Amino acid sequence: MTKHLKLYIDGEWIDSANPNMQDVINPATQEVIAKASQATKEETEKAIRTAKRTFESGVWSEQTPAARAEMLLQISDKIEVNLKELAELEVINNGKTKREAEADVEDAVNTFRYYAGLLHNQTEEAFEADKDLQTLIVKEPMGVAGLIVPWNFPLLMSVWKIAPALAAGNSIILKPAEITPVTAVKLYELIEQTDLPKGVAQLLLGTGAVAGQTLAESNDVNIVSFTGSTKVGQQIMQAGAGNLKKVSLELGGKSPNVIFGDADIDLAVDYALFGIFMGAGQVCTSGSRLLVQDNIYEEFIEKYIEKAKAIRVGPGNDTKSEMGAIVSEKHMESILNYIQIGIEEGAHLALGGNRMKTDGLEKGFFIEPTVFTDVTSDMRIVQEEIFGPVIVIQKFKDEKDAIQIANDTDYGLAGAVFTKDQPKAIRIIKKIRAGITWVNTYHLSSVRSPWGGYKTSGIGRSLGKYGLDEYQETKQINISMNPERIDWFEGNK
Ligand code: NAD
């Protein structure tokens, strides 16, 4: 029987008054795996009112850090016990491989545990600001947090927001992407089994245009934390201007991966493949532009293509699959359209370029690992985020050339450099205008490290202590140690 996914508001699972349900599809088979409620504007407003009420009641916002940490640990334990089921749900909803999905769930467990630990370690500042004036700097929750996430890491992106937002003491409203709500629903079923007070955490399924936009516009939402496309990030910033709400934006990227002639070529090929084909290229930090030095260009491309050809594409629940499906038909069409644009722009299509329709893949949305060589910075396939298994490879001459090409896009999310010359690696990385960078590796990062971009890749940082700061207000408290009259106005004497 197809599962019917509901909204979760004030501790109750409710059907939307909206009769239109969203079909939730397995992108590897096109099978309808669930039907999801689509929140109306009124239901979104009810979720906001509930969150505001519970925030003001102090039932969560005034709990001690230790009590909040204990709750985060309860949630992490629930996720850990249900790891297998959550990973299986992520596979059939998003299309990613089992290995990728299991890594996401493990990261989700770690994220809750990390913030539980951080709560025990957060200290406040105190200093003597002046004679007899003691100052304390304290952190406080912001209020109601609207958390809007995309479809590429449906569970993990939700947790990257929920864990610090709850740790800070906020009441929250999560809105997953309309096409991938399944693991968020399971996560809330688990949260419901913990002692988190009712009404602190709401779940809204539904569209960006209604539920998302209502959260962004509401004067009763104090922060919107959004991960998604740059275009929608810009809309959210505008929509939030009414009450000058804080916006935290994790947006798109077109990240350069720079391979110097003195790199370990086999290592660089390995990570350059991982950099783009992991998650079928549907990863914000994908190394989607390869910059290869002219003295190894031919050799590198030959090795790269040979390995890319061998990637086993298939349904995520087949353990042999190394690269899964594209999340939806619409997104697959957008990627295929970019491939066509690349061909028309004169890039050389060196590998792939097609939808895969044989060997049992005909019903799903699969695209061959695709390689364009001899591209130039003016091409759309080099400037725009394709968000699929498509790499564009560009040649560079020297360090100066590499830096110029690497920074020649509006994005600034991530970047990497491969070379055996460590001082050169640091020189280049410091010049790359991006928030997440690597030397001789790709994609490896930890929950302790700030996550976010420069330029149009976003504002603010997730994860680490920076991620907790994002959901907190900062207050100064000035305490007189010797209360006596100031007598500023002589007439008062
Ligand atoms: P999207 O921007 O289309 O949608 C993201 C979310 O925003 C969805 O939940 C959607 O319903 C909602 N939304 C849409 N319109 C809205 C509106 N007007 N107001 C409020 N919410 C609205 O993005 P997507 O296609 O789901 O995800 C892919 C994008 O996400 C890529 O650009 C990718 O780079 C980016 N991304 C960035 C990071 C990061 O950490 N920087 C991580 C993952 C994905």
Coordinates of C-alpha atoms and ligand atoms in Angstrom, one line a residue:
M1 CA 0.0 0.0 0.0
T2 CA 1.3 3.5 -0.9
K3 CA 2.3 5.4 2.2
H4 CA 0.4 8.6 2.9
L5 CA 2.7 11.3 4.3
K6 CA 1.2 13.9 6.7
L7 CA 2.2 17.2 8.2
Y8 CA 3.3 17.2 11.9
I9 CA 2.1 20.3 13.8
D10 CA 1.8 20.7 17.6
G11 CA 2.6 17.1 18.2
E12 CA -0.1 15.7 15.8
W13 CA 0.1 14.1 12.4
I14 CA -2.5 15.9 10.2
D15 CA -3.8 15.7 6.7
S16 CA -3.7 18.8 4.7
A17 CA -6.9 20.5 3.7
N18 CA -5.3 20.7 0.3
P19 CA -6.8 17.7 -1.7
N20 CA -3.7 17.7 -4.1
M21 CA -1.2 15.2 -3.0
Q22 CA 2.4 15.0 -4.3
D23 CA 3.4 11.6 -5.8
V24 CA 6.7 10.6 -4.3
I25 CA 8.6 8.6 -6.9
N26 CA 11.5 6.2 -6.8
P27 CA 13.8 7.6 -9.4
A28 CA 15.4 4.2 -10.2
T29 CA 12.0 2.7 -11.1
Q30 CA 9.4 5.5 -11.4
E31 CA 7.3 3.6 -8.9
V32 CA 5.1 5.8 -6.7
I33 CA 6.4 5.0 -3.2
A34 CA 4.2 7.5 -1.3
K35 CA 1.7 10.3 -1.6
A36 CA 2.5 13.4 0.4
S37 CA 0.3 16.1 1.8
Q38 CA 1.0 19.6 0.5
A39 CA 0.6 22.2 3.3
T40 CA -1.6 25.2 2.6
K41 CA -0.7 28.8 3.6
E42 CA -3.1 28.5 6.6
E43 CA -1.5 25.3 7.8
T44 CA 1.9 26.9 7.4
E45 CA 0.7 29.8 9.5
K46 CA -0.6 27.4 12.1
A47 CA 2.8 25.7 12.3
I48 CA 4.4 29.1 12.8
R49 CA 1.9 30.1 15.6
T50 CA 2.6 26.8 17.3
A51 CA 6.3 27.2 17.2
K52 CA 6.0 30.8 18.4
R53 CA 3.8 29.7 21.3
T54 CA 6.1 26.9 22.5
F55 CA 9.1 29.2 22.1
E56 CA 7.5 31.8 24.3
S57 CA 6.3 29.2 26.9
G58 CA 10.0 28.4 27.6
V59 CA 9.2 24.7 27.6
W60 CA 12.3 24.2 25.4
S61 CA 13.9 27.6 25.0
E62 CA 14.5 27.9 28.8
Q63 CA 15.8 24.4 29.4
T64 CA 19.4 24.1 30.5
P65 CA 22.1 23.3 27.9
A66 CA 22.6 20.0 29.6
A67 CA 18.9 19.1 29.3
R68 CA 18.9 20.1 25.6
A69 CA 22.1 18.0 25.1
E70 CA 20.3 15.0 26.6
M71 CA 17.5 15.4 24.2
L72 CA 19.8 15.6 21.2
L73 CA 21.4 12.4 22.3
Q74 CA 18.0 10.7 22.6
I75 CA 17.4 11.7 18.9
S76 CA 20.8 10.5 17.8
D77 CA 20.2 7.1 19.4
K78 CA 16.9 6.7 17.7
I79 CA 18.5 7.5 14.3
E80 CA 21.3 5.1 15.0
V81 CA 18.9 2.2 15.8
N82 CA 17.0 2.9 12.6
L83 CA 20.0 3.5 10.4
K84 CA 19.3 0.7 8.0
E85 CA 15.6 1.7 7.5
L86 CA 16.5 5.4 7.0
A87 CA 19.2 4.5 4.5
E88 CA 16.8 2.2 2.6
L89 CA 14.2 5.0 2.5
E90 CA 16.8 7.5 1.3
V91 CA 17.8 5.2 -1.5
I92 CA 14.3 4.7 -2.9
N93 CA 13.4 8.3 -2.6
N94 CA 16.5 10.1 -3.7
G95 CA 18.1 7.5 -6.0
K96 CA 21.5 7.6 -4.3
T97 CA 23.5 4.4 -3.6
K98 CA 23.2 2.4 -0.4
R99 CA 26.8 3.2 0.5
E100 CA 26.1 7.0 0.1
A101 CA 22.8 6.8 2.0
E102 CA 24.4 4.9 4.9
A103 CA 27.2 7.4 5.1
D104 CA 24.5 10.2 5.3
V105 CA 22.7 8.5 8.2
E106 CA 25.9 8.0 10.1
D107 CA 26.7 11.7 9.6
A108 CA 23.2 12.5 10.9
V109 CA 23.9 10.5 14.1
N110 CA 27.3 12.3 14.5
T111 CA 25.8 15.7 13.9
F112 CA 23.3 15.4 16.8
R113 CA 26.0 13.9 19.1
Y114 CA 28.4 16.7 18.1
Y115 CA 25.9 19.4 19.1
A116 CA 25.1 17.6 22.3
G117 CA 28.8 17.7 23.1
L118 CA 29.1 21.4 22.1
L119 CA 26.3 22.3 24.5
H120 CA 28.4 21.0 27.4
N121 CA 31.3 23.1 26.2
Q122 CA 29.8 26.4 25.3
T123 CA 31.1 29.0 27.7
E124 CA 30.0 32.5 28.0
E125 CA 32.3 35.6 28.1
A126 CA 32.7 37.7 31.2
F127 CA 35.0 40.7 31.6
E128 CA 35.4 43.9 33.7
A129 CA 34.3 46.5 31.2
D130 CA 35.0 49.4 33.5
K131 CA 35.5 50.2 37.1
D132 CA 32.7 48.3 39.0
L133 CA 31.1 47.3 35.7
Q134 CA 31.1 43.5 35.1
T135 CA 29.9 42.5 31.6
L136 CA 28.6 39.1 30.5
I137 CA 28.1 38.1 26.9
V138 CA 25.4 35.5 26.6
K139 CA 23.9 33.5 23.7
E140 CA 20.2 33.1 23.5
P141 CA 17.9 31.3 21.0
M142 CA 16.5 33.4 18.2
G143 CA 12.9 32.2 18.4
V144 CA 11.1 30.4 15.5
A145 CA 13.5 28.9 12.9
G146 CA 12.2 28.0 9.4
L147 CA 14.4 25.3 8.0
I148 CA 14.1 24.7 4.2
V149 CA 16.1 21.9 2.6
P150 CA 16.7 20.5 -0.9
W151 CA 16.4 17.0 -2.3
N152 CA 20.0 16.0 -2.7
F153 CA 20.7 15.0 0.9
P154 CA 17.1 15.0 2.3
L155 CA 17.9 13.5 5.7
L156 CA 21.4 15.0 6.2
M157 CA 20.5 18.5 5.2
S158 CA 17.5 18.4 7.6
V159 CA 19.7 17.2 10.5
W160 CA 22.4 19.8 9.7
K161 CA 19.7 22.4 10.5
I162 CA 17.6 20.7 13.1
A163 CA 20.5 19.7 15.4
P164 CA 22.0 23.2 15.9
A165 CA 18.6 25.0 15.8
L166 CA 17.3 22.8 18.6
A167 CA 20.6 22.9 20.5
A168 CA 20.3 26.7 20.6
G169 CA 16.8 26.4 22.1
N170 CA 14.7 27.5 19.1
S171 CA 11.3 26.1 18.1
I172 CA 11.6 24.8 14.5
I173 CA 9.6 24.2 11.3
L174 CA 11.2 21.9 8.8
K175 CA 10.2 22.0 5.1
P176 CA 11.8 19.3 3.0
A177 CA 11.9 19.4 -0.8
E178 CA 8.5 18.4 -2.2
I179 CA 9.9 15.4 -4.1
T180 CA 11.9 13.9 -1.2
P181 CA 9.9 14.1 2.0
V182 CA 10.2 10.4 3.0
T183 CA 13.2 10.4 5.4
A184 CA 12.1 13.7 7.0
V185 CA 8.8 12.0 7.9
K186 CA 10.6 9.0 9.4
L187 CA 12.9 11.4 11.3
Y188 CA 9.9 13.1 12.8
E189 CA 8.4 9.8 13.8
L190 CA 11.6 9.1 15.7
I191 CA 11.6 12.6 17.3
E192 CA 8.0 12.0 18.4
Q193 CA 9.3 9.0 20.4
T194 CA 11.7 11.1 22.4
D195 CA 10.9 13.5 25.3
L196 CA 11.1 16.6 23.1
P197 CA 8.1 18.7 24.2
K198 CA 5.2 18.8 21.8
G199 CA 5.0 21.8 19.5
V200 CA 8.7 22.4 19.5
A201 CA 9.4 20.7 16.2
Q202 CA 6.9 20.9 13.3
L203 CA 7.1 19.3 9.8
L204 CA 5.6 20.9 6.8
L205 CA 5.5 19.0 3.5
G206 CA 4.6 21.1 0.5
T207 CA 5.8 23.4 -2.1
G208 CA 8.4 26.1 -2.0
A209 CA 5.9 28.6 -3.5
V210 CA 3.4 28.1 -0.6
A211 CA 4.9 26.6 2.5
G212 CA 8.5 27.9 1.8
Q213 CA 7.5 31.3 0.8
T214 CA 5.1 31.7 3.7
L215 CA 7.9 30.8 6.1
A216 CA 10.2 33.3 4.4
E217 CA 7.7 36.1 4.5
S218 CA 6.3 35.6 8.0
N219 CA 7.1 38.3 10.6
D220 CA 6.9 35.6 13.3
V221 CA 9.7 33.6 11.9
N222 CA 13.0 34.9 13.2
I223 CA 15.5 33.0 11.1
V224 CA 15.2 31.1 7.8
S225 CA 18.0 28.7 7.2
F226 CA 17.9 27.6 3.6
T227 CA 19.9 25.2 1.5
G228 CA 19.1 25.1 -2.2
S229 CA 19.6 27.0 -5.4
T230 CA 21.0 30.5 -5.6
K231 CA 17.9 31.7 -7.4
V232 CA 15.6 30.6 -4.6
G233 CA 18.1 31.9 -2.0
Q234 CA 17.7 35.4 -3.5
Q235 CA 13.9 35.1 -3.4
I236 CA 14.1 34.1 0.3
M237 CA 16.3 37.1 1.1
Q238 CA 13.8 39.5 -0.5
A239 CA 10.8 37.8 1.1
G240 CA 12.5 38.0 4.6
A241 CA 13.1 41.7 4.4
G242 CA 9.7 42.6 6.1
N243 CA 10.9 41.8 9.6
L244 CA 14.6 41.8 8.7
K245 CA 14.8 38.2 9.7
K246 CA 18.1 36.5 9.7
V247 CA 18.8 34.4 6.6
S248 CA 21.4 31.7 6.4
L249 CA 21.9 30.5 2.9
E250 CA 23.8 27.5 1.6
L251 CA 23.5 27.7 -2.2
G252 CA 24.9 26.4 -5.4
G253 CA 28.4 26.0 -6.7
K254 CA 30.6 25.4 -9.7
S255 CA 33.8 24.4 -7.9
P256 CA 37.2 24.2 -9.5
N257 CA 39.5 21.2 -8.9
V258 CA 43.0 22.3 -10.0
I259 CA 45.5 19.5 -11.0
F260 CA 49.1 20.6 -11.4
G261 CA 51.6 18.7 -13.5
D262 CA 53.6 17.8 -10.4
A263 CA 50.6 16.0 -8.8
D264 CA 50.4 12.3 -8.1
I265 CA 48.3 11.7 -11.2
D266 CA 46.6 8.5 -10.1
L267 CA 45.6 10.1 -6.8
A268 CA 44.3 13.2 -8.6
V269 CA 42.3 11.1 -11.1
D270 CA 40.8 9.1 -8.3
Y271 CA 39.6 12.2 -6.3
A272 CA 38.6 14.0 -9.5
L273 CA 36.2 11.1 -10.3
F274 CA 34.9 11.0 -6.7
G275 CA 34.6 14.8 -6.7
I276 CA 32.0 14.8 -9.5
F277 CA 30.5 11.4 -9.8
M278 CA 29.7 10.8 -6.1
G279 CA 26.0 11.4 -5.7
A280 CA 25.8 11.5 -9.6
G281 CA 27.1 15.1 -9.4
Q282 CA 24.1 16.2 -7.4
V283 CA 26.2 17.6 -4.6
C284 CA 26.6 21.3 -3.9
T285 CA 30.4 21.0 -3.5
S286 CA 30.9 18.8 -6.5
G287 CA 34.3 19.5 -8.2
S288 CA 32.4 20.1 -11.4
R289 CA 35.2 22.1 -13.2
L290 CA 38.5 20.3 -13.6
L291 CA 41.5 22.5 -14.4
V292 CA 44.4 20.5 -15.7
Q293 CA 47.9 21.8 -16.4
D294 CA 49.0 21.7 -20.0
N295 CA 52.0 19.4 -19.5
I296 CA 49.9 16.5 -18.2
Y297 CA 46.6 17.3 -20.0
E298 CA 46.5 14.4 -22.5
E299 CA 47.8 11.8 -20.1
F300 CA 45.4 12.9 -17.3
I301 CA 42.4 12.8 -19.6
E302 CA 43.2 9.4 -21.0
K303 CA 43.4 7.9 -17.5
Y304 CA 40.3 9.9 -16.3
I305 CA 38.1 8.7 -19.2
E306 CA 39.2 5.1 -18.8
K307 CA 38.1 5.1 -15.2
A308 CA 34.9 7.1 -15.7
K309 CA 33.8 4.6 -18.3
A310 CA 34.1 1.8 -15.8
I311 CA 31.8 3.4 -13.2
R312 CA 28.9 1.0 -12.6
V313 CA 25.6 3.0 -12.8
G314 CA 22.5 1.4 -11.4
P315 CA 19.7 1.3 -8.8
G316 CA 21.0 2.4 -5.4
N317 CA 19.7 -0.7 -3.7
D318 CA 21.9 -2.9 -5.9
T319 CA 25.1 -3.2 -3.9
K320 CA 27.1 -3.4 -7.2
S321 CA 25.9 0.1 -8.2
E322 CA 28.6 2.8 -7.7
M323 CA 26.5 5.7 -9.1
G324 CA 22.8 6.0 -8.7
A325 CA 19.8 7.7 -10.4
I326 CA 19.1 11.3 -11.1
V327 CA 16.5 12.5 -8.6
S328 CA 13.6 13.2 -11.0
E329 CA 12.6 13.2 -14.6
K330 CA 12.6 17.0 -14.6
H331 CA 16.1 17.3 -13.3
M332 CA 17.3 14.6 -15.7
E333 CA 15.9 16.6 -18.6
S334 CA 17.7 19.7 -17.3
I335 CA 21.0 17.9 -17.2
L336 CA 20.5 16.4 -20.7
N337 CA 19.6 19.9 -21.9
Y338 CA 22.9 21.2 -20.5
I339 CA 24.8 18.4 -22.3
Q340 CA 23.1 19.5 -25.6
I341 CA 24.1 23.1 -24.8
G342 CA 27.7 22.0 -24.3
I343 CA 27.7 20.3 -27.7
E344 CA 26.3 23.4 -29.4
E345 CA 28.8 25.6 -27.7
G346 CA 31.6 23.6 -29.3
A347 CA 32.9 21.7 -26.3
H348 CA 34.3 18.3 -27.1
L349 CA 32.1 15.5 -25.7
A350 CA 34.7 12.9 -24.8
L351 CA 32.5 10.5 -22.9
G352 CA 28.8 9.7 -22.3
G353 CA 26.1 12.3 -22.8
N354 CA 23.1 10.1 -22.9
R355 CA 20.3 8.8 -20.8
M356 CA 20.9 5.1 -20.0
K357 CA 18.1 2.9 -21.2
T358 CA 19.4 -0.7 -21.2
D359 CA 20.2 -3.5 -18.8
G360 CA 17.2 -2.8 -16.6
L361 CA 17.7 0.9 -16.3
E362 CA 15.0 1.9 -18.8
K363 CA 12.4 2.8 -16.2
G364 CA 14.7 4.9 -14.1
F365 CA 16.4 8.3 -14.6
F366 CA 20.0 7.4 -15.3
I367 CA 22.6 9.4 -17.1
E368 CA 26.1 8.2 -18.3
P369 CA 29.1 9.7 -16.6
T370 CA 29.8 12.5 -19.0
V371 CA 33.1 14.3 -19.8
F372 CA 33.5 17.5 -21.8
T373 CA 37.1 18.5 -22.7
D374 CA 38.6 21.6 -24.4
V375 CA 36.0 23.9 -22.7
T376 CA 36.5 27.6 -22.3
S377 CA 35.3 29.9 -19.4
D378 CA 32.8 31.7 -21.6
M379 CA 30.7 28.6 -22.1
R380 CA 27.4 28.1 -20.1
I381 CA 28.4 24.6 -19.2
V382 CA 31.5 26.1 -17.5
Q383 CA 29.6 28.9 -15.7
E384 CA 26.3 27.3 -14.7
E385 CA 25.6 24.7 -12.1
I386 CA 24.5 21.5 -14.0
F387 CA 24.1 19.5 -10.8
G388 CA 24.6 16.1 -12.6
P389 CA 27.3 13.6 -13.6
V390 CA 28.9 16.1 -16.1
I391 CA 32.5 17.2 -15.8
V392 CA 34.0 20.0 -17.8
I393 CA 37.8 19.9 -18.3
Q394 CA 39.9 23.0 -19.0
K395 CA 43.6 23.4 -19.7
F396 CA 45.8 25.9 -17.8
K397 CA 49.4 27.1 -18.2
D398 CA 50.7 28.2 -14.9
E399 CA 49.7 29.3 -11.3
K400 CA 48.5 32.7 -12.4
D401 CA 46.4 31.2 -15.1
A402 CA 45.0 28.5 -12.8
I403 CA 43.9 31.1 -10.2
Q404 CA 42.3 33.3 -12.8
I405 CA 40.3 30.5 -14.3
A406 CA 39.4 29.0 -10.9
N407 CA 37.8 32.2 -9.7
D408 CA 36.1 33.1 -13.0
T409 CA 32.5 32.2 -11.9
D410 CA 29.9 33.9 -9.7
Y411 CA 30.1 30.9 -7.3
G412 CA 32.5 30.4 -4.4
L413 CA 31.5 27.3 -2.6
A414 CA 34.4 24.9 -2.8
G415 CA 37.7 24.2 -4.5
A416 CA 40.7 21.8 -4.5
V417 CA 44.3 21.7 -5.6
F418 CA 46.5 18.7 -6.4
T419 CA 50.2 19.1 -6.3
K420 CA 53.2 17.5 -4.4
D421 CA 54.5 21.1 -3.8
Q422 CA 52.9 22.0 -0.4
P423 CA 53.8 25.7 -0.4
K424 CA 52.3 26.0 -3.9
A425 CA 49.2 24.2 -2.7
I426 CA 48.7 26.7 0.2
R427 CA 49.4 29.7 -2.1
I428 CA 46.7 28.5 -4.6
I429 CA 44.1 27.6 -1.9
K430 CA 44.5 31.0 -0.3
K431 CA 43.7 32.6 -3.6
I432 CA 40.7 30.5 -4.3
R433 CA 37.6 32.5 -3.3
A434 CA 35.6 29.7 -1.7
G435 CA 34.6 28.5 1.8
I436 CA 35.3 24.8 1.6
T437 CA 38.7 23.7 0.2
W438 CA 41.0 20.7 -0.1
V439 CA 44.6 19.9 -0.8
N440 CA 45.3 16.5 -2.4
T441 CA 41.8 15.2 -1.5
Y442 CA 38.2 16.0 -2.2
H443 CA 34.8 16.0 -0.3
L444 CA 36.3 14.9 3.0
S445 CA 35.2 17.1 5.8
S446 CA 33.9 16.9 9.4
V447 CA 30.9 18.1 11.5
R448 CA 33.4 20.4 13.3
S449 CA 34.2 22.5 10.2
P450 CA 32.3 25.5 9.0
W451 CA 30.3 24.8 5.9
G452 CA 29.4 27.6 3.5
G453 CA 30.3 29.7 0.5
Y454 CA 31.6 33.0 -0.8
K455 CA 30.0 35.1 -3.5
T456 CA 26.7 33.8 -4.8
S457 CA 27.2 30.4 -3.0
G458 CA 25.7 31.8 0.2
I459 CA 25.7 33.7 3.5
G460 CA 26.6 32.2 6.9
R461 CA 28.0 28.9 7.9
S462 CA 26.6 25.5 9.0
L463 CA 28.2 23.0 11.2
G464 CA 30.9 23.4 13.9
K465 CA 30.5 26.1 16.5
Y466 CA 29.8 28.5 13.6
G467 CA 26.6 26.5 12.9
L468 CA 25.4 26.9 16.5
D469 CA 26.1 30.7 16.4
E470 CA 23.9 30.9 13.3
Y471 CA 20.8 30.1 15.4
Q472 CA 21.7 32.3 18.4
E473 CA 21.3 35.9 19.3
T474 CA 24.2 37.5 21.3
K475 CA 23.4 39.7 24.3
Q476 CA 25.5 41.9 26.5
I477 CA 24.6 42.2 30.2
N478 CA 26.3 45.0 32.1
I479 CA 26.2 44.6 35.9
S480 CA 27.0 47.3 38.3
M481 CA 29.2 45.9 41.1
N482 CA 28.6 49.1 43.1
P483 CA 25.2 50.5 42.3
E484 CA 25.1 54.2 43.0
R485 CA 23.5 57.3 41.3
I486 CA 25.1 58.6 38.2
D487 CA 23.9 62.2 38.8
W488 CA 24.2 63.1 35.1
F489 CA 21.6 65.7 35.4
E490 CA 22.4 68.3 38.0
G491 CA 18.7 69.2 38.5
N492 CA 18.1 65.7 40.0
K493 CA 20.3 66.6 43.0
Ligands
NAD1 P1 15.7 24.6 -4.8 O1 16.3 25.9 -4.5 O2 14.8 24.5 -6.0 O3 14.8 24.1 -3.6 C1 15.3 24.0 -2.3 C2 14.1 24.1 -1.3 O4 13.6 25.4 -1.4 C3 13.0 23.1 -1.5 O5 12.5 22.7 -0.3 C4 11.9 24.0 -2.2 O6 10.6 23.6 -2.0 C5 12.1 25.3 -1.5 N1 11.7 26.5 -2.2 C6 11.5 26.7 -3.6 N2 11.0 27.9 -3.8 C7 10.9 28.6 -2.6 C8 10.5 29.8 -2.3 N3 10.1 30.8 -3.1 N4 10.5 30.2 -0.9 C9 10.9 29.3 0.0 N5 11.3 28.0 -0.3 C10 11.3 27.7 -1.6 O7 16.9 23.6 -4.8 P2 16.9 22.1 -5.1 O8 16.7 21.9 -6.6 O9 16.0 21.3 -4.2 O10 18.4 21.7 -4.7 C11 19.5 21.8 -5.5 C12 20.3 23.1 -5.1 O11 20.7 23.1 -3.8 C13 21.6 23.2 -5.9 O12 21.7 24.5 -6.4 C14 22.7 22.9 -4.9 O13 23.9 23.4 -5.2 C15 22.0 23.4 -3.6 N6 22.7 22.8 -2.4 C16 23.5 23.6 -1.7 C17 24.2 23.0 -0.6 C18 25.1 23.8 0.2 O14 25.5 23.4 1.4 N7 25.6 24.9 -0.2 C19 23.8 21.7 -0.2 C20 22.9 21.0 -1.0 C21 22.3 21.6 -2.1

